[in-house]
Coordinates of C-alpha atoms in Angstrom, one line a residue:
M1 CA 31.3 0.6 34.0
R2 CA 30.5 4.2 32.9
T3 CA 32.2 7.2 31.4
A4 CA 32.1 9.8 34.2
S5 CA 34.3 11.6 36.7
P6 CA 34.3 10.3 40.3
S7 CA 31.0 10.7 42.1
P8 CA 30.8 12.6 45.4
V9 CA 30.4 9.5 47.5
T10 CA 31.1 9.9 51.2
A11 CA 31.0 7.6 54.2
F12 CA 28.8 8.4 57.2
H13 CA 29.5 7.1 60.7
K14 CA 27.2 7.3 63.7
A15 CA 29.2 7.6 66.9
G16 CA 27.6 6.5 70.1
A17 CA 24.1 6.8 68.7
T18 CA 21.1 5.6 70.8
S19 CA 17.5 5.3 69.8
T20 CA 14.1 4.6 71.4
R21 CA 11.3 3.4 69.1
A22 CA 7.8 2.2 69.3
G23 CA 5.6 0.9 66.5
C24 CA 2.4 -0.7 65.4
S25 CA 1.2 -2.6 62.3
A26 CA -2.2 -3.6 60.8
N27 CA -3.6 -4.3 57.3
H28 CA -0.3 -4.1 55.4
T29 CA 0.5 -0.9 57.2
E30 CA 3.3 -0.2 59.7
L31 CA 4.0 2.9 61.7
R32 CA 7.2 3.5 63.7
A33 CA 8.1 6.5 65.9
G34 CA 11.0 7.3 68.2
L35 CA 13.9 9.4 69.4
R36 CA 17.5 9.5 68.2
S37 CA 20.5 10.9 69.9
G38 CA 24.2 10.5 69.3
G39 CA 26.8 11.8 66.8
Q40 CA 27.8 11.9 63.2
S41 CA 31.0 12.1 61.3
V42 CA 31.6 12.4 57.5
Q43 CA 34.7 11.1 55.7
R44 CA 35.2 11.6 52.0
E45 CA 36.2 8.2 50.5
I46 CA 35.6 8.9 46.8
G47 CA 34.8 12.3 45.4
L48 CA 35.7 15.9 44.8
P49 CA 38.2 17.6 47.2
G50 CA 35.7 20.4 47.9
L51 CA 33.1 18.1 49.4
P52 CA 32.7 18.8 53.2
E53 CA 34.1 16.5 55.8
I54 CA 32.9 16.5 59.5
S55 CA 35.1 15.1 62.2
G56 CA 32.2 14.8 64.6
E57 CA 29.1 16.7 65.6
G58 CA 25.9 16.0 67.6
Y59 CA 22.9 14.3 66.0
G60 CA 19.5 13.8 67.5
G61 CA 15.8 14.4 67.0
L62 CA 12.3 12.9 66.5
A63 CA 11.8 10.2 63.8
L64 CA 8.7 8.8 62.1
R65 CA 8.4 6.1 59.5
L66 CA 5.3 4.9 57.7
T67 CA 5.1 1.9 55.3
R68 CA 2.1 0.4 53.5
D69 CA 2.9 -2.7 51.4
T70 CA 0.3 -4.6 49.4
R71 CA 2.7 -6.3 47.0
D72 CA 2.3 -10.0 46.3
R73 CA 6.1 -10.4 46.5
D74 CA 9.2 -8.2 47.1
V75 CA 10.9 -8.7 43.7
L76 CA 9.1 -8.4 40.3
W77 CA 5.7 -8.3 41.9
Q78 CA 2.7 -8.6 39.7
D79 CA 0.0 -6.9 41.9
G80 CA -0.1 -4.3 44.6
S81 CA 1.7 -1.1 45.6
L82 CA 4.2 0.2 48.1
L83 CA 4.1 3.5 50.0
R84 CA 6.9 4.8 52.2
V85 CA 7.1 8.0 54.2
T86 CA 9.9 9.1 56.5
Y87 CA 10.1 12.2 58.6
F88 CA 12.9 13.5 60.9
R89 CA 12.9 16.6 63.1
A90 CA 16.4 17.5 64.3
V91 CA 16.2 19.0 67.8
E92 CA 19.1 20.8 69.5
G93 CA 17.8 19.6 72.8
L94 CA 18.5 16.0 71.7
G95 CA 22.0 16.8 70.5
A96 CA 21.6 18.2 67.0
V97 CA 23.7 21.1 65.9
D98 CA 20.8 22.9 64.3
D99 CA 17.0 22.4 64.1
Y100 CA 15.7 21.2 60.7
D101 CA 13.0 19.1 59.1
R102 CA 13.5 16.3 56.6
L103 CA 10.4 14.7 54.9
E104 CA 10.6 12.1 52.2
A105 CA 8.0 9.9 50.5
M106 CA 7.9 7.3 47.7
A107 CA 5.0 5.4 46.1
V108 CA 5.3 2.7 43.4
T109 CA 2.6 0.5 41.8
A110 CA 2.4 -2.4 39.3
V111 CA 0.0 -2.6 36.4
P112 CA 0.0 -6.2 34.9
F113 CA -1.4 -7.0 31.5
G114 CA -0.8 -10.3 29.8
D115 CA 2.8 -11.4 29.9
S116 CA 3.9 -7.9 30.7
V117 CA 3.9 -5.6 33.7
A118 CA 4.4 -1.8 34.0
Y119 CA 5.8 -0.1 37.1
F120 CA 5.2 3.6 38.0
R121 CA 7.1 5.3 40.8
A122 CA 7.1 8.8 42.2
S123 CA 9.4 10.1 45.1
G124 CA 10.3 13.4 46.6
G125 CA 11.8 15.0 49.6
S126 CA 11.9 18.5 51.2
S127 CA 13.7 20.2 54.0
F128 CA 11.2 23.1 54.0
G129 CA 13.9 25.7 53.1
A130 CA 16.6 24.5 55.4
Q131 CA 20.1 23.4 54.2
L132 CA 20.5 19.8 55.3
P133 CA 23.8 18.6 56.7
V134 CA 25.8 16.5 54.2
Y135 CA 25.1 13.3 56.1
D136 CA 21.3 13.9 55.9
A137 CA 21.1 15.2 52.3
F138 CA 18.7 13.4 49.9
T139 CA 20.7 11.2 47.5
L140 CA 19.9 9.7 44.1
G141 CA 22.0 7.5 41.9
G142 CA 22.3 3.8 41.2
P143 CA 20.4 1.2 39.1
V144 CA 17.2 1.6 41.1
S145 CA 16.9 5.3 42.2
M146 CA 18.5 6.9 39.1
P147 CA 20.0 4.5 36.5
G148 CA 23.1 5.7 34.8
F149 CA 24.4 7.7 37.7
N150 CA 26.8 6.5 40.4
I151 CA 25.4 5.7 43.9
G152 CA 24.9 8.9 45.8
E153 CA 26.1 11.1 42.9
L154 CA 23.1 13.5 43.1
R155 CA 22.7 15.1 46.5
G156 CA 20.6 18.0 47.8
S157 CA 18.1 19.4 50.3
N158 CA 15.0 19.1 48.1
Y159 CA 14.2 16.8 45.1
W160 CA 11.5 15.1 43.1
S161 CA 11.8 12.0 40.8
A162 CA 9.5 10.0 38.5
H163 CA 10.1 6.6 37.1
A164 CA 8.3 4.3 34.6
S165 CA 9.3 0.8 33.4
L166 CA 7.8 -1.8 31.2
L167 CA 8.8 -5.5 31.4
R168 CA 7.7 -8.5 29.4
R169 CA 8.2 -12.1 30.4
V170 CA 10.6 -13.7 27.9
A171 CA 11.4 -17.0 29.6
D172 CA 9.8 -19.2 32.3
I173 CA 12.2 -21.0 34.6
S174 CA 9.9 -22.5 37.2
Y175 CA 6.1 -21.8 37.2
V176 CA 5.7 -23.5 40.6
F177 CA 8.2 -21.1 42.3
G178 CA 7.3 -18.1 40.2
Q179 CA 10.8 -17.9 38.6
A180 CA 11.0 -16.2 35.2
L181 CA 13.1 -13.8 33.1
Y182 CA 11.8 -10.4 32.0
A183 CA 13.2 -7.9 29.5
G184 CA 12.2 -4.3 29.0
L185 CA 13.0 -0.6 29.3
N186 CA 12.7 2.2 31.8
F187 CA 12.7 6.0 31.9
T188 CA 13.6 8.1 35.0
V189 CA 13.6 11.9 35.5
A190 CA 14.7 13.9 38.6
D191 CA 15.5 17.3 39.8
I192 CA 17.5 18.2 42.9
N193 CA 17.7 21.7 44.5
D194 CA 20.2 23.1 47.0
R195 CA 22.7 20.8 45.5
V196 CA 25.9 19.4 47.0
G197 CA 28.8 18.3 44.7
L198 CA 28.0 17.3 41.1
A199 CA 24.2 17.7 40.9
P200 CA 23.4 19.5 37.6
D201 CA 21.4 22.7 37.6
D202 CA 18.6 21.4 35.4
P203 CA 16.5 18.2 35.7
V204 CA 18.3 15.1 34.6
Y205 CA 16.9 11.9 33.0
S206 CA 18.0 8.5 32.1
T207 CA 16.7 5.7 29.9
G208 CA 17.8 2.1 30.0
L209 CA 17.4 -1.5 28.8
V210 CA 17.0 -4.2 31.4
L211 CA 17.0 -8.0 31.8
V212 CA 15.8 -9.1 35.2
G213 CA 14.4 -12.2 36.8
R214 CA 13.9 -14.6 39.7
T215 CA 16.1 -17.6 39.4
P216 CA 17.2 -20.6 41.6
L217 CA 20.3 -18.5 42.5
G218 CA 18.2 -15.6 43.6
P219 CA 17.3 -12.3 41.8
V220 CA 19.4 -11.5 38.8
S221 CA 19.6 -8.2 36.8
L222 CA 21.5 -6.7 33.9
S223 CA 20.9 -3.1 32.9
L224 CA 22.4 -0.6 30.4
A225 CA 21.4 3.0 31.1
F226 CA 22.1 6.3 29.3
T227 CA 21.7 9.7 30.9
S228 CA 21.1 13.3 29.8
E229 CA 24.7 14.1 31.0
S230 CA 26.1 11.9 28.1
D231 CA 27.1 9.2 30.6
W232 CA 26.3 5.5 30.4
Q233 CA 26.4 2.6 32.9
L234 CA 26.3 -1.2 32.7
V235 CA 25.3 -3.0 35.9
F236 CA 25.1 -6.7 36.6
G237 CA 23.5 -7.9 39.9
L238 CA 23.0 -11.4 41.4
G239 CA 21.4 -12.0 44.8
R240 CA 20.8 -9.2 47.2
P241 CA 20.3 -5.9 45.4
I242 CA 22.9 -3.1 45.7
E243 CA 22.2 -0.8 48.7
E244 CA 21.9 2.8 47.5
R245 CA 20.9 4.2 50.9
A246 CA 17.8 5.7 49.2
I247 CA 14.1 5.4 50.0
T248 CA 13.7 3.4 46.8
D249 CA 15.9 0.6 48.0
P250 CA 14.1 -2.8 47.8
A251 CA 14.9 -3.5 51.5
W252 CA 14.2 -0.5 53.8

């Protein structure tokens, strides 16, 4: 729940999209490259009436994705780091309406000490001066990428974001299976340029209180976040994390 106006959430649909990909992996690192060709349409499901809709247009280009993952587990890891880089070059010859570049990267690491662990994350994206189509704009918002904001509420063609959180183990459930509860706080700051919809003109930030853990029922989380836009958000999650369609998603 939160006190805010509707966020500019849209639904994206790929029509007849085809792709050809090749990849390799070694030493916790995976590289994928390929071609994409097809179509995109945009339908406004929730949001401001002024947000664009696209009945259908061509979509195609060159795609590259790099992942390096040295974490000891996917959820509440105690050691290691995660690096993700994705690049897309829209090419008219493969069906795109316009040529443009889209580069995004994210790095997060864990620093354990005693019964506590700190996480530090940085992410950013650039279109190198081009205006990205609405279906390829960078998005922030949700309990992971930007706590306190609705999923996809912040959109634009360039952005940067930094996040820090500190968690302390408050209860052990099963030492054998690594199940425990953690409580702590987090702080996130971000700035988006070439904005679409409700993105503020100045950098925004949020701070929150969190209770997270690994349990016999799966991952569980409860967070209360407050933003610089005088909004607040309470989120409860059980099982598979909420998909935010952002590079910070736990599953990518």
